[in-house]
């Protein structure tokens, strides 16, 4: 797989592919790739002729400096996984924000609640980086994981509002055998904390099995199962608007964010 740092070269390659009539797919990531990421590559591959994957740990979206400093990296293993999953071009930006970069992209509404309420500035960082990545790569189709369910909806909003000609495809959440949602941050968990982390999925599963109850008692049920150090939120929301529901009806989603030790974890399920 061809690894490119220069954004102009990426743009030129994509234009050449498009001139040949190829449909270009894109999977943006922050690296330390796992099966969640490679599943998105496989999905993108089945919707495009050429696949671009980016690896960039975007400082703008980190509201916590130690989280950024401790973010794991594995460049060689990542490149190998990209190759094995049909990536044609690996974009690892060297100087991503050009000198004088002063633009921010901000989606309102959807970003005010859930992770937006507990991680100030996070989604503005996400939409700004993704808007620039979309500008550099100009993909026809881009895949985002349902692991970051709110992020997926925020990106969809941005694409719709800005009239970008990019199809956004959701990729299903991939879990470890024991149910823990795969995340690059899982590597930071101690053995004991990893075991406690399973309670996020267990709480959501119990809620999914009790959807005939009202939302208040569903949340109480979930909270009784969670074994975490700090709960940011546990909510039942409309799957599209992300607004809280009183009853589970239509397309509903259970979403959780919590700290286990120093590590912030998120998870969600369809209800
Ligand atoms: P990240 O590297 O964490 O920024 O994630 C890059 C992309 O991979 C995002 O679209 C995530 O939603 C997606 N992703 C991360 N973990 C998973 C997972 N366990 N299952 C599915 N997609 C995932």
PDB file of C-alpha atoms in Angstrom, residues 8-269:
ATOM      1  CA  UNK A   8      -1.652  17.642  -2.873  1.00  0.00           C
ATOM      2  CA  UNK A   9      -0.397  14.201  -3.920  1.00  0.00           C
ATOM      3  CA  UNK A  10      -3.479  12.550  -2.444  1.00  0.00           C
ATOM      4  CA  UNK A  11      -5.740  14.986  -4.314  1.00  0.00           C
ATOM      5  CA  UNK A  12      -3.879  14.378  -7.589  1.00  0.00           C
ATOM      6  CA  UNK A  13      -4.099  10.589  -7.224  1.00  0.00           C
ATOM      7  CA  UNK A  14      -7.831  10.715  -6.507  1.00  0.00           C
ATOM      8  CA  UNK A  15      -8.425  12.986  -9.515  1.00  0.00           C
ATOM      9  CA  UNK A  16      -6.514  10.539 -11.714  1.00  0.00           C
ATOM     10  CA  UNK A  17      -8.623   7.629 -10.443  1.00  0.00           C
ATOM     11  CA  UNK A  18     -11.842   9.563 -11.001  1.00  0.00           C
ATOM     12  CA  UNK A  19     -10.711  10.442 -14.538  1.00  0.00           C
ATOM     13  CA  UNK A  20     -10.479   6.682 -15.160  1.00  0.00           C
ATOM     14  CA  UNK A  21     -14.101   6.388 -13.990  1.00  0.00           C
ATOM     15  CA  UNK A  22     -13.274   4.892 -10.602  1.00  0.00           C
ATOM     16  CA  UNK A  23     -15.520   5.368  -7.571  1.00  0.00           C
ATOM     17  CA  UNK A  24     -13.382   6.396  -4.597  1.00  0.00           C
ATOM     18  CA  UNK A  25     -14.071   5.231  -1.046  1.00  0.00           C
ATOM     19  CA  UNK A  26     -12.664   6.712   2.155  1.00  0.00           C
ATOM     20  CA  UNK A  27     -12.232   5.559   5.761  1.00  0.00           C
ATOM     21  CA  UNK A  28     -10.814   8.192   8.146  1.00  0.00           C
ATOM     22  CA  UNK A  29      -9.176   6.863  11.327  1.00  0.00           C
ATOM     23  CA  UNK A  30      -6.820   7.815  14.144  1.00  0.00           C
ATOM     24  CA  UNK A  31      -4.798   4.629  13.726  1.00  0.00           C
ATOM     25  CA  UNK A  32      -3.920   1.784  16.148  1.00  0.00           C
ATOM     26  CA  UNK A  33      -6.205  -0.165  13.875  1.00  0.00           C
ATOM     27  CA  UNK A  34      -8.346  -3.086  15.016  1.00  0.00           C
ATOM     28  CA  UNK A  35     -11.129  -5.241  13.509  1.00  0.00           C
ATOM     29  CA  UNK A  36     -13.597  -2.371  13.911  1.00  0.00           C
ATOM     30  CA  UNK A  37     -11.532  -0.262  11.519  1.00  0.00           C
ATOM     31  CA  UNK A  38     -10.808  -3.090   9.083  1.00  0.00           C
ATOM     32  CA  UNK A  39     -14.535  -3.939   8.922  1.00  0.00           C
ATOM     33  CA  UNK A  40     -15.116  -0.377   7.682  1.00  0.00           C
ATOM     34  CA  UNK A  41     -12.421  -0.886   5.026  1.00  0.00           C
ATOM     35  CA  UNK A  42     -14.099  -4.120   3.902  1.00  0.00           C
ATOM     36  CA  UNK A  43     -17.472  -2.367   3.723  1.00  0.00           C
ATOM     37  CA  UNK A  44     -16.013   0.618   1.837  1.00  0.00           C
ATOM     38  CA  UNK A  45     -14.225  -1.766  -0.543  1.00  0.00           C
ATOM     39  CA  UNK A  46     -17.542  -3.318  -1.542  1.00  0.00           C
ATOM     40  CA  UNK A  47     -18.852   0.162  -2.518  1.00  0.00           C
ATOM     41  CA  UNK A  48     -15.857   1.572  -4.397  1.00  0.00           C
ATOM     42  CA  UNK A  49     -13.091   0.838  -6.923  1.00  0.00           C
ATOM     43  CA  UNK A  50     -10.257   2.582  -5.059  1.00  0.00           C
ATOM     44  CA  UNK A  51      -9.956   2.898  -1.296  1.00  0.00           C
ATOM     45  CA  UNK A  52      -8.231   5.681   0.652  1.00  0.00           C
ATOM     46  CA  UNK A  53      -7.639   5.271   4.409  1.00  0.00           C
ATOM     47  CA  UNK A  54      -6.317   8.129   6.523  1.00  0.00           C
ATOM     48  CA  UNK A  55      -4.499   7.907   9.834  1.00  0.00           C
ATOM     49  CA  UNK A  56      -4.314  11.149  11.724  1.00  0.00           C
ATOM     50  CA  UNK A  57      -4.530  11.710  15.464  1.00  0.00           C
ATOM     51  CA  UNK A  58      -6.374  15.012  15.265  1.00  0.00           C
ATOM     52  CA  UNK A  59      -5.349  17.304  18.143  1.00  0.00           C
ATOM     53  CA  UNK A  60      -8.442  19.513  17.584  1.00  0.00           C
ATOM     54  CA  UNK A  61     -10.861  16.844  18.784  1.00  0.00           C
ATOM     55  CA  UNK A  62      -9.128  16.072  22.079  1.00  0.00           C
ATOM     56  CA  UNK A  63     -10.606  18.006  24.985  1.00  0.00           C
ATOM     57  CA  UNK A  64      -8.104  16.315  27.327  1.00  0.00           C
ATOM     58  CA  UNK A  65      -4.338  16.752  26.695  1.00  0.00           C
ATOM     59  CA  UNK A  66      -3.296  13.580  28.515  1.00  0.00           C
ATOM     60  CA  UNK A  67      -5.744  11.593  26.378  1.00  0.00           C
ATOM     61  CA  UNK A  68      -3.974  12.983  23.283  1.00  0.00           C
ATOM     62  CA  UNK A  69      -0.499  12.375  24.696  1.00  0.00           C
ATOM     63  CA  UNK A  70      -1.378   8.801  25.642  1.00  0.00           C
ATOM     64  CA  UNK A  71      -3.110   7.955  22.358  1.00  0.00           C
ATOM     65  CA  UNK A  72      -1.503   4.682  21.141  1.00  0.00           C
ATOM     66  CA  UNK A  73       0.251   4.395  17.766  1.00  0.00           C
ATOM     67  CA  UNK A  74       1.388   1.412  15.652  1.00  0.00           C
ATOM     68  CA  UNK A  75       2.356   2.705  12.171  1.00  0.00           C
ATOM     69  CA  UNK A  76       3.879  -0.494  10.749  1.00  0.00           C
ATOM     70  CA  UNK A  77       1.080  -2.804  11.919  1.00  0.00           C
ATOM     71  CA  UNK A  78      -1.507  -0.266  10.697  1.00  0.00           C
ATOM     72  CA  UNK A  79       0.000  -0.135   7.203  1.00  0.00           C
ATOM     73  CA  UNK A  80      -0.060  -3.939   7.018  1.00  0.00           C
ATOM     74  CA  UNK A  81      -3.738  -4.090   8.072  1.00  0.00           C
ATOM     75  CA  UNK A  82      -4.634  -1.457   5.477  1.00  0.00           C
ATOM     76  CA  UNK A  83      -2.849  -3.477   2.790  1.00  0.00           C
ATOM     77  CA  UNK A  84      -4.574  -6.694   3.848  1.00  0.00           C
ATOM     78  CA  UNK A  85      -7.990  -5.002   3.642  1.00  0.00           C
ATOM     79  CA  UNK A  86      -7.763  -3.589   0.142  1.00  0.00           C
ATOM     80  CA  UNK A  87      -6.481  -0.073   0.795  1.00  0.00           C
ATOM     81  CA  UNK A  88      -4.997   1.525  -2.327  1.00  0.00           C
ATOM     82  CA  UNK A  89      -3.682   4.660  -0.676  1.00  0.00           C
ATOM     83  CA  UNK A  90      -2.824   5.281   2.961  1.00  0.00           C
ATOM     84  CA  UNK A  91      -2.929   8.983   3.755  1.00  0.00           C
ATOM     85  CA  UNK A  92      -0.840   9.860   6.819  1.00  0.00           C
ATOM     86  CA  UNK A  93      -0.845  13.666   6.686  1.00  0.00           C
ATOM     87  CA  UNK A  94       2.502  15.230   7.510  1.00  0.00           C
ATOM     88  CA  UNK A  95       1.453  18.863   7.804  1.00  0.00           C
ATOM     89  CA  UNK A  96      -2.304  18.588   7.928  1.00  0.00           C
ATOM     90  CA  UNK A  97      -3.306  22.091   9.002  1.00  0.00           C
ATOM     91  CA  UNK A  98      -1.501  24.496   6.665  1.00  0.00           C
ATOM     92  CA  UNK A  99       0.162  27.598   8.106  1.00  0.00           C
ATOM     93  CA  UNK A 100      -2.557  30.133   8.932  1.00  0.00           C
ATOM     94  CA  UNK A 101      -5.336  27.525   9.084  1.00  0.00           C
ATOM     95  CA  UNK A 102      -8.215  29.417  10.680  1.00  0.00           C
ATOM     96  CA  UNK A 103     -11.460  27.706   9.660  1.00  0.00           C
ATOM     97  CA  UNK A 104     -13.789  25.787  11.949  1.00  0.00           C
ATOM     98  CA  UNK A 105     -16.770  23.688  10.947  1.00  0.00           C
ATOM     99  CA  UNK A 106     -19.423  23.388  13.626  1.00  0.00           C
ATOM    100  CA  UNK A 107     -22.678  21.420  13.525  1.00  0.00           C
ATOM    101  CA  UNK A 108     -25.360  22.697  15.895  1.00  0.00           C
ATOM    102  CA  UNK A 109     -28.218  20.861  17.607  1.00  0.00           C
ATOM    103  CA  UNK A 110     -27.047  17.258  17.562  1.00  0.00           C
ATOM    104  CA  UNK A 111     -23.692  18.198  19.122  1.00  0.00           C
ATOM    105  CA  UNK A 112     -25.144  19.915  22.174  1.00  0.00           C
ATOM    106  CA  UNK A 113     -26.040  16.761  24.073  1.00  0.00           C
ATOM    107  CA  UNK A 114     -24.438  13.429  25.073  1.00  0.00           C
ATOM    108  CA  UNK A 115     -20.691  13.469  24.227  1.00  0.00           C
ATOM    109  CA  UNK A 116     -21.005  17.118  23.149  1.00  0.00           C
ATOM    110  CA  UNK A 117     -22.114  18.114  26.652  1.00  0.00           C
ATOM    111  CA  UNK A 118     -19.302  16.251  28.402  1.00  0.00           C
ATOM    112  CA  UNK A 119     -16.469  16.890  25.895  1.00  0.00           C
ATOM    113  CA  UNK A 120     -16.504  20.603  25.063  1.00  0.00           C
ATOM    114  CA  UNK A 121     -15.178  21.381  21.570  1.00  0.00           C
ATOM    115  CA  UNK A 122     -14.870  17.694  20.658  1.00  0.00           C
ATOM    116  CA  UNK A 123     -17.365  17.630  17.784  1.00  0.00           C
ATOM    117  CA  UNK A 124     -16.131  20.930  16.328  1.00  0.00           C
ATOM    118  CA  UNK A 125     -12.706  19.257  16.170  1.00  0.00           C
ATOM    119  CA  UNK A 126     -14.228  16.217  14.479  1.00  0.00           C
ATOM    120  CA  UNK A 127     -16.246  18.148  11.877  1.00  0.00           C
ATOM    121  CA  UNK A 128     -13.351  20.497  11.123  1.00  0.00           C
ATOM    122  CA  UNK A 129     -10.903  17.638  10.507  1.00  0.00           C
ATOM    123  CA  UNK A 130     -13.417  15.576   8.532  1.00  0.00           C
ATOM    124  CA  UNK A 131     -14.386  18.595   6.388  1.00  0.00           C
ATOM    125  CA  UNK A 132     -10.721  19.142   5.517  1.00  0.00           C
ATOM    126  CA  UNK A 133     -10.146  15.421   4.898  1.00  0.00           C
ATOM    127  CA  UNK A 134     -13.208  15.409   2.610  1.00  0.00           C
ATOM    128  CA  UNK A 135     -11.736  18.444   0.817  1.00  0.00           C
ATOM    129  CA  UNK A 136      -8.352  16.766   0.298  1.00  0.00           C
ATOM    130  CA  UNK A 137      -9.652  13.311  -0.618  1.00  0.00           C
ATOM    131  CA  UNK A 138     -13.010  14.184  -2.311  1.00  0.00           C
ATOM    132  CA  UNK A 139     -14.355  10.665  -1.871  1.00  0.00           C
ATOM    133  CA  UNK A 140     -17.582   9.441  -3.475  1.00  0.00           C
ATOM    134  CA  UNK A 141     -18.362   7.342  -0.416  1.00  0.00           C
ATOM    135  CA  UNK A 142     -17.099   7.536   3.179  1.00  0.00           C
ATOM    136  CA  UNK A 143     -17.640   4.967   5.935  1.00  0.00           C
ATOM    137  CA  UNK A 144     -18.051   5.792   9.630  1.00  0.00           C
ATOM    138  CA  UNK A 145     -18.553   3.284  12.446  1.00  0.00           C
ATOM    139  CA  UNK A 146     -21.701   3.031  14.545  1.00  0.00           C
ATOM    140  CA  UNK A 147     -19.321   2.655  17.503  1.00  0.00           C
ATOM    141  CA  UNK A 148     -19.260   6.474  17.515  1.00  0.00           C
ATOM    142  CA  UNK A 149     -22.989   6.722  16.945  1.00  0.00           C
ATOM    143  CA  UNK A 150     -23.378  10.430  17.674  1.00  0.00           C
ATOM    144  CA  UNK A 151     -20.350  11.236  15.494  1.00  0.00           C
ATOM    145  CA  UNK A 152     -21.951   9.335  12.593  1.00  0.00           C
ATOM    146  CA  UNK A 153     -25.141  11.421  12.886  1.00  0.00           C
ATOM    147  CA  UNK A 154     -23.118  14.644  13.191  1.00  0.00           C
ATOM    148  CA  UNK A 155     -21.148  13.824  10.013  1.00  0.00           C
ATOM    149  CA  UNK A 156     -24.387  13.011   8.185  1.00  0.00           C
ATOM    150  CA  UNK A 157     -25.752  16.420   9.235  1.00  0.00           C
ATOM    151  CA  UNK A 158     -22.617  18.187   8.058  1.00  0.00           C
ATOM    152  CA  UNK A 159     -22.693  16.448   4.662  1.00  0.00           C
ATOM    153  CA  UNK A 160     -26.376  17.254   4.196  1.00  0.00           C
ATOM    154  CA  UNK A 161     -26.089  20.883   5.370  1.00  0.00           C
ATOM    155  CA  UNK A 162     -23.013  21.641   3.239  1.00  0.00           C
ATOM    156  CA  UNK A 163     -24.444  19.815   0.217  1.00  0.00           C
ATOM    157  CA  UNK A 164     -21.355  17.615  -0.121  1.00  0.00           C
ATOM    158  CA  UNK A 165     -21.642  14.980  -2.857  1.00  0.00           C
ATOM    159  CA  UNK A 166     -20.450  12.227  -0.529  1.00  0.00           C
ATOM    160  CA  UNK A 167     -22.426   9.144   0.420  1.00  0.00           C
ATOM    161  CA  UNK A 168     -22.002   8.403   4.128  1.00  0.00           C
ATOM    162  CA  UNK A 169     -22.281   4.702   4.979  1.00  0.00           C
ATOM    163  CA  UNK A 170     -22.593   3.401   8.545  1.00  0.00           C
ATOM    164  CA  UNK A 171     -20.487   0.390   9.584  1.00  0.00           C
ATOM    165  CA  UNK A 172     -21.819  -1.905  12.351  1.00  0.00           C
ATOM    166  CA  UNK A 173     -20.130  -1.802  15.767  1.00  0.00           C
ATOM    167  CA  UNK A 174     -17.529  -4.590  16.094  1.00  0.00           C
ATOM    168  CA  UNK A 175     -16.986  -6.201  19.517  1.00  0.00           C
ATOM    169  CA  UNK A 176     -14.431  -8.458  21.129  1.00  0.00           C
ATOM    170  CA  UNK A 177     -15.553 -12.038  21.865  1.00  0.00           C
ATOM    171  CA  UNK A 178     -16.513 -10.995  25.411  1.00  0.00           C
ATOM    172  CA  UNK A 179     -18.719  -8.157  24.119  1.00  0.00           C
ATOM    173  CA  UNK A 180     -16.438  -5.179  24.755  1.00  0.00           C
ATOM    174  CA  UNK A 181     -16.730  -2.654  21.908  1.00  0.00           C
ATOM    175  CA  UNK A 182     -13.346  -2.580  20.169  1.00  0.00           C
ATOM    176  CA  UNK A 183     -11.532   0.715  20.715  1.00  0.00           C
ATOM    177  CA  UNK A 184      -7.937   1.843  20.380  1.00  0.00           C
ATOM    178  CA  UNK A 185      -8.247   3.098  23.970  1.00  0.00           C
ATOM    179  CA  UNK A 186      -8.982  -0.422  25.342  1.00  0.00           C
ATOM    180  CA  UNK A 187      -5.239  -1.076  25.343  1.00  0.00           C
ATOM    181  CA  UNK A 188      -4.933   1.293  28.316  1.00  0.00           C
ATOM    182  CA  UNK A 189      -7.250  -0.772  30.542  1.00  0.00           C
ATOM    183  CA  UNK A 190      -5.787  -2.864  33.360  1.00  0.00           C
ATOM    184  CA  UNK A 191      -6.960  -6.497  33.501  1.00  0.00           C
ATOM    185  CA  UNK A 192      -9.391  -5.629  36.300  1.00  0.00           C
ATOM    186  CA  UNK A 193     -10.721  -2.526  34.548  1.00  0.00           C
ATOM    187  CA  UNK A 194     -11.159  -4.412  31.299  1.00  0.00           C
ATOM    188  CA  UNK A 195     -13.416  -6.866  33.125  1.00  0.00           C
ATOM    189  CA  UNK A 196     -15.400  -3.964  34.629  1.00  0.00           C
ATOM    190  CA  UNK A 197     -15.679  -2.375  31.169  1.00  0.00           C
ATOM    191  CA  UNK A 198     -17.832  -5.294  30.028  1.00  0.00           C
ATOM    192  CA  UNK A 199     -20.586  -3.811  32.206  1.00  0.00           C
ATOM    193  CA  UNK A 200     -21.257  -1.143  29.525  1.00  0.00           C
ATOM    194  CA  UNK A 201     -22.353  -3.728  26.983  1.00  0.00           C
ATOM    195  CA  UNK A 202     -24.061  -5.846  29.658  1.00  0.00           C
ATOM    196  CA  UNK A 203     -26.121  -2.863  30.819  1.00  0.00           C
ATOM    197  CA  UNK A 204     -27.174  -2.032  27.258  1.00  0.00           C
ATOM    198  CA  UNK A 205     -28.005  -5.682  26.519  1.00  0.00           C
ATOM    199  CA  UNK A 206     -30.185  -5.943  29.620  1.00  0.00           C
ATOM    200  CA  UNK A 207     -31.978  -2.769  28.516  1.00  0.00           C
ATOM    201  CA  UNK A 208     -32.474  -4.159  24.995  1.00  0.00           C
ATOM    202  CA  UNK A 209     -34.094  -7.240  26.534  1.00  0.00           C
ATOM    203  CA  UNK A 210     -36.507  -5.167  28.625  1.00  0.00           C
ATOM    204  CA  UNK A 211     -37.752  -2.632  26.068  1.00  0.00           C
ATOM    205  CA  UNK A 212     -41.380  -3.036  27.112  1.00  0.00           C
ATOM    206  CA  UNK A 213     -40.585  -1.061  30.295  1.00  0.00           C
ATOM    207  CA  UNK A 214     -40.672   2.733  30.387  1.00  0.00           C
ATOM    208  CA  UNK A 215     -37.413   4.530  29.776  1.00  0.00           C
ATOM    209  CA  UNK A 216     -36.952   5.641  33.376  1.00  0.00           C
ATOM    210  CA  UNK A 217     -36.949   2.065  34.667  1.00  0.00           C
ATOM    211  CA  UNK A 218     -34.815   0.916  31.725  1.00  0.00           C
ATOM    212  CA  UNK A 219     -32.168   3.442  32.721  1.00  0.00           C
ATOM    213  CA  UNK A 220     -32.400   2.412  36.351  1.00  0.00           C
ATOM    214  CA  UNK A 221     -31.882  -1.193  35.225  1.00  0.00           C
ATOM    215  CA  UNK A 222     -28.830  -0.210  33.151  1.00  0.00           C
ATOM    216  CA  UNK A 223     -27.346   1.825  35.994  1.00  0.00           C
ATOM    217  CA  UNK A 224     -27.738  -1.104  38.395  1.00  0.00           C
ATOM    218  CA  UNK A 225     -25.489  -3.166  36.084  1.00  0.00           C
ATOM    219  CA  UNK A 226     -22.831  -0.563  35.267  1.00  0.00           C
ATOM    220  CA  UNK A 227     -19.575  -0.951  37.193  1.00  0.00           C
ATOM    221  CA  UNK A 228     -17.802   2.292  36.304  1.00  0.00           C
ATOM    222  CA  UNK A 229     -15.934   5.087  38.068  1.00  0.00           C
ATOM    223  CA  UNK A 230     -17.793   7.978  36.484  1.00  0.00           C
ATOM    224  CA  UNK A 231     -20.907   7.892  34.342  1.00  0.00           C
ATOM    225  CA  UNK A 232     -21.093  10.668  31.734  1.00  0.00           C
ATOM    226  CA  UNK A 233     -24.484   9.520  30.459  1.00  0.00           C
ATOM    227  CA  UNK A 234     -26.765   6.543  29.938  1.00  0.00           C
ATOM    228  CA  UNK A 235     -29.669   7.489  27.693  1.00  0.00           C
ATOM    229  CA  UNK A 236     -32.412   6.132  25.482  1.00  0.00           C
ATOM    230  CA  UNK A 237     -32.741   8.356  22.414  1.00  0.00           C
ATOM    231  CA  UNK A 238     -34.367   8.548  19.010  1.00  0.00           C
ATOM    232  CA  UNK A 239     -31.865   6.918  16.639  1.00  0.00           C
ATOM    233  CA  UNK A 240     -31.953   9.831  14.155  1.00  0.00           C
ATOM    234  CA  UNK A 241     -32.460  12.989  16.205  1.00  0.00           C
ATOM    235  CA  UNK A 242     -30.670  11.680  19.330  1.00  0.00           C
ATOM    236  CA  UNK A 243     -33.354  13.352  21.447  1.00  0.00           C
ATOM    237  CA  UNK A 244     -34.299  11.547  24.665  1.00  0.00           C
ATOM    238  CA  UNK A 245     -37.348   9.271  24.546  1.00  0.00           C
ATOM    239  CA  UNK A 246     -39.864   8.581  27.322  1.00  0.00           C
ATOM    240  CA  UNK A 247     -41.044   5.313  25.773  1.00  0.00           C
ATOM    241  CA  UNK A 248     -39.102   2.951  23.537  1.00  0.00           C
ATOM    242  CA  UNK A 249     -40.840   3.377  20.195  1.00  0.00           C
ATOM    243  CA  UNK A 250     -39.779   3.633  16.572  1.00  0.00           C
ATOM    244  CA  UNK A 251     -36.034   3.535  16.026  1.00  0.00           C
ATOM    245  CA  UNK A 252     -34.546   3.857  19.501  1.00  0.00           C
ATOM    246  CA  UNK A 253     -30.942   3.589  20.612  1.00  0.00           C
ATOM    247  CA  UNK A 254     -29.349   3.111  24.033  1.00  0.00           C
ATOM    248  CA  UNK A 255     -26.123   5.091  24.422  1.00  0.00           C
ATOM    249  CA  UNK A 256     -23.592   5.086  27.250  1.00  0.00           C
ATOM    250  CA  UNK A 257     -20.350   6.925  28.036  1.00  0.00           C
ATOM    251  CA  UNK A 258     -18.381   6.272  31.211  1.00  0.00           C
ATOM    252  CA  UNK A 259     -14.925   6.268  32.717  1.00  0.00           C
ATOM    253  CA  UNK A 260     -13.412   3.014  33.900  1.00  0.00           C
ATOM    254  CA  UNK A 261     -10.268   4.046  35.723  1.00  0.00           C
ATOM    255  CA  UNK A 262      -8.821   6.889  33.662  1.00  0.00           C
ATOM    256  CA  UNK A 263     -10.221   5.593  30.381  1.00  0.00           C
ATOM    257  CA  UNK A 264     -13.395   6.995  28.858  1.00  0.00           C
ATOM    258  CA  UNK A 265     -15.435   4.355  27.021  1.00  0.00           C
ATOM    259  CA  UNK A 266     -18.556   4.616  24.869  1.00  0.00           C
ATOM    260  CA  UNK A 267     -21.001   1.988  23.635  1.00  0.00           C
ATOM    261  CA  UNK A 268     -24.470   1.805  22.117  1.00  0.00           C
ATOM    262  CA  UNK A 269     -27.099  -0.667  20.946  1.00  0.00           C
TER     263      UNK A 269
END
